[in-house]
Coordinates of C-alpha atoms in Angstrom, one line a residue:
M255 CA 14.7 95.2 13.4
T256 CA 12.3 97.3 11.4
V257 CA 11.1 100.8 12.5
S258 CA 7.7 99.5 13.5
E259 CA 9.2 96.6 15.5
S260 CA 11.5 99.1 17.2
A261 CA 8.6 101.4 18.1
A262 CA 6.6 98.4 19.4
E263 CA 9.5 97.3 21.6
A264 CA 9.9 100.9 22.9
E265 CA 6.2 101.0 23.7
L266 CA 6.5 97.7 25.7
E267 CA 9.4 99.1 27.7
V268 CA 7.3 102.2 28.6
E269 CA 4.4 100.0 29.7
A270 CA 6.7 97.8 31.8
E271 CA 8.1 100.9 33.5
L272 CA 4.5 102.2 34.2
L273 CA 3.5 98.9 35.9
A274 CA 6.8 98.2 37.7
G275 CA 6.5 97.6 41.4
L276 CA 2.7 97.9 41.6
E277 CA 2.3 94.2 42.4
S278 CA 3.9 94.8 45.7
G279 CA 0.6 96.5 46.8
V280 CA -1.3 93.2 46.6
T281 CA -1.8 91.4 50.0
T282 CA -1.1 87.7 50.0
A283 CA -0.7 85.1 52.7
G284 CA 2.4 83.7 50.9
A285 CA 3.7 83.0 47.4
P286 CA 0.5 82.9 45.2
E287 CA -0.1 79.5 43.5
E288 CA -2.0 81.1 40.6
R289 CA -1.8 84.2 38.5
F290 CA -4.0 85.9 35.9
D291 CA -3.1 87.9 32.8
V292 CA -3.9 91.5 32.2
E293 CA -4.2 92.7 28.6
A294 CA -4.2 95.9 26.7
P295 CA -7.6 96.2 24.9
F296 CA -6.0 98.5 22.2
R297 CA -4.0 95.4 21.0
G298 CA -5.5 92.4 22.8
T299 CA -2.0 91.5 24.1
K300 CA -0.8 90.7 27.6
I301 CA 0.8 93.6 29.5
G302 CA 1.4 91.7 32.8
D303 CA 0.1 89.2 35.3
L304 CA -1.0 89.5 39.0
P305 CA -1.6 87.1 41.9
A306 CA -5.0 85.3 41.8
C307 CA -5.6 85.6 45.5
G308 CA -7.6 83.0 47.5
P309 CA -9.6 83.0 50.7
D310 CA -6.4 82.8 52.8
D311 CA -5.2 86.0 51.2
V312 CA -8.5 87.7 52.0
E313 CA -8.3 86.6 55.6
V314 CA -4.8 88.1 55.9
A315 CA -5.9 91.3 54.2
F316 CA -8.7 91.8 56.7
E317 CA -6.5 90.9 59.7
R318 CA -4.1 93.6 58.7
A319 CA -6.9 96.1 57.9
R320 CA -8.5 95.6 61.3
Q321 CA -5.1 96.2 63.0
G322 CA -4.6 99.3 61.0
Q323 CA -8.1 100.6 61.6
E324 CA -7.7 100.8 65.3
A325 CA -4.9 103.3 65.1
W326 CA -6.5 105.2 62.2
E327 CA -9.8 105.7 64.1
R328 CA -7.9 107.2 67.0
R329 CA -6.7 110.0 64.7
S330 CA -8.9 113.1 64.6
V331 CA -10.9 113.7 61.5
A332 CA -8.8 116.8 60.8
E333 CA -5.6 114.6 60.8
R334 CA -7.2 112.2 58.4
A335 CA -8.3 115.0 56.2
E336 CA -4.7 116.2 55.7
V337 CA -3.9 112.9 54.0
F338 CA -6.6 113.5 51.4
K339 CA -5.6 117.1 50.8
R340 CA -2.2 115.9 49.9
Y341 CA -3.7 113.1 47.8
H342 CA -5.7 115.7 45.8
D343 CA -2.4 117.3 44.8
L344 CA -0.6 114.1 44.1
V345 CA -3.4 112.9 41.8
I346 CA -3.1 116.1 39.8
E347 CA 0.7 116.0 39.8
N348 CA 0.7 112.4 38.5
C349 CA -2.1 113.0 36.1
E350 CA -0.3 111.8 32.9
E351 CA 0.9 108.6 34.4
L352 CA -2.5 107.8 35.8
L353 CA -4.0 108.5 32.4
D354 CA -1.5 106.2 30.7
I355 CA -2.3 103.3 33.0
V356 CA -6.1 103.8 32.8
Q357 CA -5.9 103.8 29.0
L358 CA -3.5 100.9 28.9
E359 CA -5.8 98.6 30.9
S360 CA -9.3 99.9 29.8
G361 CA -8.8 101.0 26.2
K362 CA -10.8 104.1 26.7
A363 CA -10.1 107.5 25.1
R364 CA -7.8 109.8 27.0
R365 CA -10.5 112.5 27.4
H366 CA -12.7 109.9 29.1
A367 CA -9.8 108.7 31.3
Y368 CA -9.3 112.4 32.3
E369 CA -12.8 112.5 33.7
E370 CA -11.6 109.9 36.3
V371 CA -8.7 112.0 37.4
L372 CA -11.1 115.0 37.8
D373 CA -13.5 112.8 39.8
V374 CA -10.9 111.5 42.2
A375 CA -9.3 114.8 42.8
M376 CA -12.7 116.6 43.3
T377 CA -13.9 113.8 45.6
A378 CA -10.8 113.9 47.8
R379 CA -11.0 117.7 48.1
H380 CA -14.8 117.7 48.8
Y381 CA -14.6 115.2 51.7
A382 CA -11.3 116.5 53.0
Y383 CA -12.8 119.9 53.7
R384 CA -16.3 118.7 54.8
A385 CA -15.7 115.5 56.7
E386 CA -15.5 117.2 60.1
D387 CA -18.9 118.8 59.6
Y388 CA -20.5 115.6 58.3
L389 CA -19.1 113.5 61.2
E390 CA -19.5 116.0 64.0
S391 CA -21.6 114.9 67.0
E392 CA -25.0 116.5 67.1
E393 CA -27.3 117.7 69.8
R394 CA -30.8 116.5 69.4
E395 CA -34.1 117.2 71.2
G396 CA -34.4 115.3 74.4
A397 CA -37.5 113.4 75.5
L398 CA -38.4 116.0 78.2
P399 CA -37.3 119.6 77.4
G400 CA -34.8 120.7 80.1
L401 CA -34.7 117.3 81.7
T402 CA -33.2 115.2 78.9
E403 CA -30.0 116.0 77.0
T404 CA -29.4 113.9 73.8
E405 CA -26.5 113.7 71.5
V406 CA -25.8 111.6 68.4
H407 CA -22.3 110.3 67.6
H408 CA -21.0 108.7 64.4
H409 CA -18.6 105.8 64.8
P410 CA -16.8 104.0 61.9
V411 CA -18.3 100.6 61.0
G412 CA -14.8 98.9 61.0
V413 CA -13.5 97.4 57.7
V414 CA -15.3 98.2 54.5
G415 CA -15.1 95.6 51.7
M416 CA -15.2 97.0 48.2
I417 CA -15.7 95.2 44.9
T418 CA -15.1 97.5 41.9
P419 CA -15.6 97.2 38.1
W420 CA -13.4 97.7 35.1
N421 CA -15.2 100.5 33.3
Y422 CA -14.0 103.4 35.6
P423 CA -11.0 101.7 37.3
L424 CA -9.5 104.8 38.8
S425 CA -12.6 106.6 39.9
L426 CA -14.4 103.6 41.4
A427 CA -11.3 102.2 43.1
V428 CA -10.9 105.2 45.3
S429 CA -13.8 107.7 45.1
D430 CA -16.0 105.5 47.3
A431 CA -13.1 104.6 49.6
I432 CA -12.3 108.2 50.4
P433 CA -15.3 108.9 52.6
A434 CA -15.0 105.5 54.1
L435 CA -11.5 106.2 55.2
L436 CA -12.2 109.7 56.4
A437 CA -15.0 108.3 58.6
G438 CA -12.3 106.2 60.4
N439 CA -12.7 102.9 58.6
S440 CA -10.1 100.8 56.8
V441 CA -10.8 99.3 53.4
V442 CA -10.1 96.0 51.6
I443 CA -10.7 96.2 47.9
K444 CA -11.0 93.6 45.1
P445 CA -10.6 95.5 41.9
A446 CA -11.7 94.1 38.5
E447 CA -9.2 91.6 37.1
Q448 CA -8.9 93.6 33.8
T449 CA -7.9 96.9 35.6
S450 CA -6.1 96.0 38.8
Y451 CA -3.0 97.9 38.0
T452 CA -4.9 101.2 38.0
A453 CA -6.3 100.5 41.4
L454 CA -2.8 99.6 42.7
K455 CA -1.4 102.8 41.3
A456 CA -4.2 104.9 42.9
I457 CA -3.6 103.3 46.3
E458 CA 0.2 103.7 45.9
L459 CA -0.4 107.5 45.7
L460 CA -2.6 107.3 48.7
R461 CA 0.2 105.8 50.7
E462 CA 2.6 108.4 49.4
A463 CA 0.1 111.0 50.7
G464 CA 0.5 109.5 54.2
L465 CA -2.2 106.8 54.4
P466 CA -0.9 103.9 56.6
R467 CA -0.4 100.8 54.5
D468 CA -2.7 98.6 56.6
V469 CA -5.6 101.0 56.3
F470 CA -6.2 100.2 52.6
R471 CA -5.5 96.6 51.5
V472 CA -5.8 95.1 48.0
V473 CA -6.6 91.6 47.0
T474 CA -6.5 90.8 43.3
G475 CA -8.1 87.9 41.5
H476 CA -11.4 86.3 40.5
G477 CA -14.7 87.3 42.1
K478 CA -16.0 83.8 42.1
V479 CA -13.1 82.7 44.3
I480 CA -12.6 85.7 46.7
G481 CA -15.9 87.6 46.4
E482 CA -17.8 85.6 49.0
P483 CA -14.9 85.5 51.5
L484 CA -14.6 89.3 51.2
V485 CA -18.3 89.8 51.8
A486 CA -18.2 87.5 54.8
E487 CA -15.3 89.4 56.4
S488 CA -16.6 92.9 55.8
D489 CA -18.4 95.2 58.3
F490 CA -19.9 97.0 55.3
V491 CA -19.9 96.1 51.6
C492 CA -19.7 98.6 48.8
F493 CA -20.3 97.1 45.3
T494 CA -20.4 98.6 41.9
G495 CA -21.2 96.4 38.9
S496 CA -24.0 94.6 37.1
T497 CA -27.5 94.0 38.6
E498 CA -27.1 90.3 38.2
T499 CA -23.9 90.2 40.3
G500 CA -25.3 92.7 42.7
R501 CA -28.1 90.4 43.6
I502 CA -25.6 87.7 44.5
V503 CA -23.5 90.0 46.6
A504 CA -26.6 91.4 48.4
S505 CA -27.7 87.9 49.2
Q506 CA -24.3 87.0 50.6
A507 CA -24.3 90.2 52.7
G508 CA -27.8 89.5 53.9
E509 CA -26.6 86.1 55.3
H510 CA -24.2 87.9 57.6
L511 CA -26.6 90.9 58.3
T512 CA -23.9 93.1 56.7
K513 CA -25.1 96.5 55.5
C514 CA -24.2 97.3 51.9
S515 CA -24.5 99.9 49.2
M516 CA -24.6 99.1 45.5
E517 CA -24.6 101.0 42.2
L518 CA -25.9 98.6 39.6
G519 CA -27.0 98.6 35.9
G520 CA -29.0 101.1 34.0
K521 CA -31.0 101.5 30.8
N522 CA -31.1 105.2 31.0
P523 CA -33.5 107.4 29.1
G524 CA -32.9 110.8 27.4
I525 CA -35.8 113.1 26.5
V526 CA -35.4 115.8 23.8
C527 CA -38.3 118.3 24.1
D528 CA -39.8 120.4 21.3
D529 CA -38.2 123.6 22.7
A530 CA -34.7 122.0 23.0
D531 CA -31.6 123.7 21.6
V532 CA -31.0 121.0 19.0
D533 CA -27.3 121.7 18.5
R534 CA -26.7 121.8 22.2
A535 CA -28.6 118.6 22.7
V536 CA -26.7 116.8 20.0
E537 CA -23.3 117.8 21.5
G538 CA -24.4 116.8 25.0
L539 CA -25.9 113.5 24.0
I540 CA -22.9 112.5 22.0
R541 CA -21.1 112.5 25.3
G542 CA -24.1 111.1 27.2
C543 CA -24.3 108.1 24.9
F544 CA -20.8 107.4 23.8
T545 CA -18.4 108.4 26.6
N546 CA -16.1 105.4 27.3
A547 CA -17.6 103.7 24.3
G548 CA -20.9 103.5 26.1
Q549 CA -19.4 101.5 29.0
L550 CA -20.8 103.8 31.6
C551 CA -23.7 102.7 33.8
I552 CA -25.2 106.3 33.7
S553 CA -24.9 106.6 29.9
I554 CA -28.0 107.1 27.8
E555 CA -29.2 104.1 25.8
R556 CA -32.8 105.1 25.1
L557 CA -33.4 108.4 23.4
Y558 CA -36.9 110.0 23.0
V559 CA -37.1 112.9 20.6
H560 CA -40.2 115.2 20.2
E561 CA -41.8 114.9 16.8
D562 CA -41.4 118.7 16.1
V563 CA -37.5 118.3 16.2
Y564 CA -37.1 114.6 15.5
G565 CA -36.0 115.0 11.9
Q566 CA -33.7 117.9 12.6
F567 CA -32.2 116.2 15.7
V568 CA -31.6 112.8 14.1
E569 CA -29.9 114.2 11.0
A570 CA -27.6 116.4 13.1
F571 CA -27.0 113.6 15.6
V572 CA -26.0 111.1 12.9
D573 CA -23.8 113.6 11.2
A574 CA -22.0 114.4 14.4
I575 CA -21.5 110.7 15.2
E576 CA -20.0 110.0 11.8
G577 CA -17.5 112.8 12.4
L578 CA -16.2 111.3 15.6
H579 CA -12.6 110.1 15.8
V580 CA -12.7 106.5 16.9
G581 CA -9.4 104.9 17.5
A582 CA -6.5 103.8 19.7
G583 CA -4.4 106.7 20.9
Y584 CA -2.7 108.2 23.9
D585 CA -3.6 111.8 23.1
H586 CA -6.7 113.9 23.7
D587 CA -7.8 113.9 20.1
V588 CA -9.6 110.6 20.1
D589 CA -13.3 110.8 20.7
V590 CA -14.2 107.2 21.3
G591 CA -11.9 104.3 22.3
S592 CA -12.2 100.6 22.5
L593 CA -14.5 98.2 24.3
I594 CA -12.8 96.4 27.2
S595 CA -12.8 92.8 25.9
E596 CA -13.9 90.1 23.5
E597 CA -16.8 89.3 25.8
Q598 CA -18.1 92.9 25.7
L599 CA -17.7 93.1 22.0
E600 CA -19.7 89.9 21.6
K601 CA -22.5 91.3 23.8
V602 CA -22.8 94.5 21.9
T603 CA -22.6 92.7 18.5
D604 CA -25.3 90.2 19.6
H605 CA -27.7 93.0 20.7
V606 CA -27.3 94.9 17.5
E607 CA -27.4 91.9 15.1
E608 CA -30.5 90.5 16.8
A609 CA -32.3 93.9 16.6
K610 CA -31.4 94.2 12.9
A611 CA -32.7 90.7 12.2
Q612 CA -36.0 91.6 13.9
G613 CA -36.5 94.8 11.9
A614 CA -34.5 97.6 13.5
T615 CA -33.0 100.2 11.2
V616 CA -29.3 101.2 11.6
L617 CA -28.8 104.9 10.9
T618 CA -25.1 104.8 11.5
G619 CA -22.5 102.3 12.8
G620 CA -23.6 98.8 13.6
T621 CA -20.3 97.1 12.9
A622 CA -17.1 96.1 14.7
R623 CA -13.9 97.8 13.6
P624 CA -11.1 95.2 13.8
D625 CA -9.0 97.5 11.6
L626 CA -8.7 99.8 14.6
G627 CA -8.1 97.1 17.2
P628 CA -9.6 93.8 18.3
Y629 CA -12.5 95.2 20.4
F630 CA -13.5 98.4 18.7
Y631 CA -17.2 98.9 17.7
E632 CA -18.6 101.9 15.8
P633 CA -20.9 104.3 17.6
T634 CA -24.4 103.1 16.6
V635 CA -27.8 104.6 16.3
L636 CA -30.9 102.5 15.8
T637 CA -34.6 103.2 15.1
D638 CA -37.6 100.9 14.9
V639 CA -36.6 99.1 18.1
D640 CA -39.4 97.3 19.8
E641 CA -40.0 95.2 22.9
S642 CA -39.2 91.9 21.0
M643 CA -35.5 93.0 20.9
T644 CA -33.0 92.4 23.7
L645 CA -31.5 95.8 23.5
C646 CA -34.9 97.5 24.0
A647 CA -35.0 96.9 27.7
N648 CA -31.7 95.3 28.6
E649 CA -28.5 97.2 29.3
T650 CA -26.1 96.9 26.3
F651 CA -23.2 98.7 27.9
G652 CA -21.7 99.7 24.6
P653 CA -21.8 102.6 22.0
V654 CA -25.4 101.9 21.0
V655 CA -28.5 104.1 21.4
A656 CA -32.1 103.5 20.2
V657 CA -34.0 106.6 19.1
Y658 CA -37.8 106.9 19.5
E659 CA -40.3 109.7 18.6
W660 CA -42.8 111.2 21.0
S661 CA -45.6 113.8 21.0
D662 CA -47.3 113.7 24.4
E663 CA -45.4 114.6 27.5
D664 CA -47.3 112.3 29.9
D665 CA -46.7 109.4 27.5
V666 CA -43.0 110.0 27.1
I667 CA -42.5 110.1 30.9
E668 CA -44.4 106.9 31.2
R669 CA -42.2 105.3 28.5
A670 CA -39.1 106.6 30.2
N671 CA -40.2 105.0 33.4
D672 CA -41.1 101.7 31.8
S673 CA -37.9 100.0 32.9
D674 CA -36.7 97.7 35.6
Y675 CA -33.8 100.2 36.0
G676 CA -33.7 103.6 37.5
L677 CA -30.2 105.1 37.6
N678 CA -29.9 108.2 35.5
A679 CA -31.9 110.3 33.0
S680 CA -31.3 113.3 30.7
I681 CA -33.9 116.0 29.7
W682 CA -33.3 118.7 27.1
T683 CA -35.4 121.8 27.1
E684 CA -34.8 125.6 27.1
D685 CA -37.5 126.0 29.8
H686 CA -35.6 125.1 33.0
E687 CA -38.8 125.0 35.1
R688 CA -40.3 122.6 32.7
G689 CA -37.2 120.5 32.9
R690 CA -37.2 120.5 36.7
E691 CA -40.9 119.5 36.8
M692 CA -40.4 116.7 34.3
A693 CA -37.4 115.5 36.2
T694 CA -39.3 115.0 39.4
Q695 CA -41.6 112.6 37.5
I696 CA -38.7 110.4 36.3
E697 CA -38.0 107.3 38.4
T698 CA -34.2 107.6 38.5
G699 CA -31.8 108.5 41.2
T700 CA -30.3 111.3 39.2
V701 CA -31.8 113.5 36.4
N702 CA -29.7 115.9 34.3
V703 CA -31.4 118.8 32.6
N704 CA -29.5 120.0 29.5
E705 CA -26.6 117.5 30.3
G706 CA -26.2 113.8 29.8
Y707 CA -24.7 112.7 33.1
A708 CA -21.9 114.9 34.3
A709 CA -23.8 117.7 36.0
A710 CA -25.4 115.4 38.6
W711 CA -22.4 113.1 38.9
A712 CA -20.1 116.0 39.6
S713 CA -22.4 117.6 42.1
L714 CA -20.5 116.0 45.0
D715 CA -22.6 117.6 47.7
A716 CA -25.7 115.8 46.4
P717 CA -26.4 112.0 46.6
M718 CA -26.0 109.8 43.6
G719 CA -27.4 106.3 43.2
G720 CA -30.2 104.2 41.7
M721 CA -33.8 103.4 42.2
K722 CA -35.5 100.0 41.4
N723 CA -33.0 97.5 40.1
S724 CA -30.2 100.1 39.7
G725 CA -29.0 99.9 43.3
I726 CA -29.2 100.4 47.0
G727 CA -27.9 103.4 48.9
R728 CA -26.1 106.5 47.6
R729 CA -22.6 107.8 47.1
H730 CA -21.6 111.5 47.4
G731 CA -22.8 114.1 49.8
D732 CA -23.6 113.4 53.5
E733 CA -25.2 110.0 52.6
G734 CA -21.9 109.0 50.9
I735 CA -20.0 109.2 54.1
M736 CA -22.6 108.6 56.8
K737 CA -23.4 105.1 55.3
Y738 CA -19.9 104.1 56.5
T739 CA -20.8 105.0 60.1
E740 CA -22.8 103.6 63.0
S741 CA -25.0 106.2 64.6
Q742 CA -25.1 106.1 68.4
T743 CA -27.6 108.0 70.6
V744 CA -26.5 109.1 74.1
S745 CA -29.2 110.5 76.4
V746 CA -28.6 112.0 79.8
Q747 CA -31.6 112.2 82.1
K748 CA -31.3 115.0 84.7
H749 CA -33.3 115.3 87.9
L750 CA -36.7 113.7 87.4
G751 CA -36.9 110.2 85.8
M752 CA -39.1 109.0 83.0
T753 CA -41.9 107.9 85.2
N754 CA -44.1 109.2 88.0
P755 CA -42.0 111.0 90.8
P756 CA -41.9 109.5 94.3
G757 CA -45.2 110.2 96.1
V758 CA -47.2 111.0 92.9
P759 CA -49.7 108.3 91.9
H760 CA -49.4 107.1 88.3
W761 CA -53.0 108.1 87.5
L762 CA -52.1 111.7 88.4
Y763 CA -48.8 111.5 86.5
A764 CA -50.6 110.3 83.4
K765 CA -53.1 113.1 83.6
L766 CA -50.4 115.8 84.0
M767 CA -48.4 114.3 81.1
N768 CA -51.5 114.4 78.8
K769 CA -52.0 118.1 79.6
T770 CA -48.3 118.7 79.0
L771 CA -48.3 117.0 75.6
K772 CA -51.4 119.1 74.5
I773 CA -49.6 122.3 75.5
Q774 CA -46.3 121.3 73.7
R775 CA -48.1 120.7 70.4
H776 CA -48.9 124.5 70.3
I777 CA -45.4 125.7 71.2
P778 CA -42.9 126.0 68.3
G779 CA -39.7 124.2 69.1
M780 CA -41.3 121.7 71.4
R781 CA -43.5 119.8 68.9

């Protein structure tokens, strides 16, 4: 056996040890008839296989989740929160193992996998310490001051069905589930086929933190087979993925009158103003455009640069990109990793090749890198992109950005908003007030001033989601937990009723009420 063969065999043994036992977290009705392969994008080779669940498995998962939810709901919010405080610590303590599995399945750079660990830990901590306040019953103004007492209570919806994508397999497998669970719900999740091991590991740690097994159930397999049964069984559906698939899921949820939230695609704009710190903008937009090889729904794919700094910015931007370390590695020195699959590589290649054929100019990149691995693609910058090209308006979801020049602020805002999507935007200016004012005119759910995406994403107390075709509902903040609840209003009427008292004719009651309403309008606190 050669040295290289020995090293490869040792690597496979480490991988097998990483994934050992995780399949036991999959819920099945019996021995699965079919299985599907999971591969390592760095090599394009199989690392394992998992059950391809069917509708019967989904039914069993929901039965068990409903049984578990009843006892879980009876626990106080404070008791539930203790689980997630422990989970916060376990995620940090198991950081390296989590990073290894995320990289193994997704092919992303380790520094980008680490963002997922940070997100999960921070989300667990945020909701663990705030859930009681978010979910606390509230006193509201009654119909008749002094005569009506009204409270609002927040009850769990029941079982939340989640369908999660491959691009952020750790973060999106649990960060949306955490507030759902803290609200007293149980969860059934179908993770992406490409990255199911990551989800299973994340949920294994949740059980280690004290979450009852039946409160979080996992079904693995193909969305076309188990997606619709999962939606049909759910009391609430949380979906993250493409706009195309989101429409299908929303339609299925609508048939059952099931509420849902969705974060979908984006074709996100970045705007570099004439007063921007060019060096800072270059550094931030490198991350904003090429984190996870551009496979990030909030990454920047359209970049508008003011004519006064256009030449300086583009030169520095291209130089910085050409200095990036692209490759397959399990250390923190790699800047850009692999695309997830052959399918994704073909999509990125098709977008760029079509644009080139129709007159776009490639300033850097523009080619696959099979020397690095089967699905690698160079970080790419294009100019002269117009509406005839697919990548002009359609999400590429790869390490590709088109750069445009602008001179008029009203015009660039109009161009930034000229999209069916509305997920994220980035503005670069040294005048923070100018940045805030411009941001309010951008039709996206989040806008980052002097950052690509991380500032808004990591502001966990504020809602995050999309406008237009980029989604329904919000994650994070109070909206991120309250969506998993049913609000109930309880009003107690004391003494007099809500109509004319005995012995008082209705005409006199109406006259007195009209006078009362006029008086109330002028009394603060009674309006």
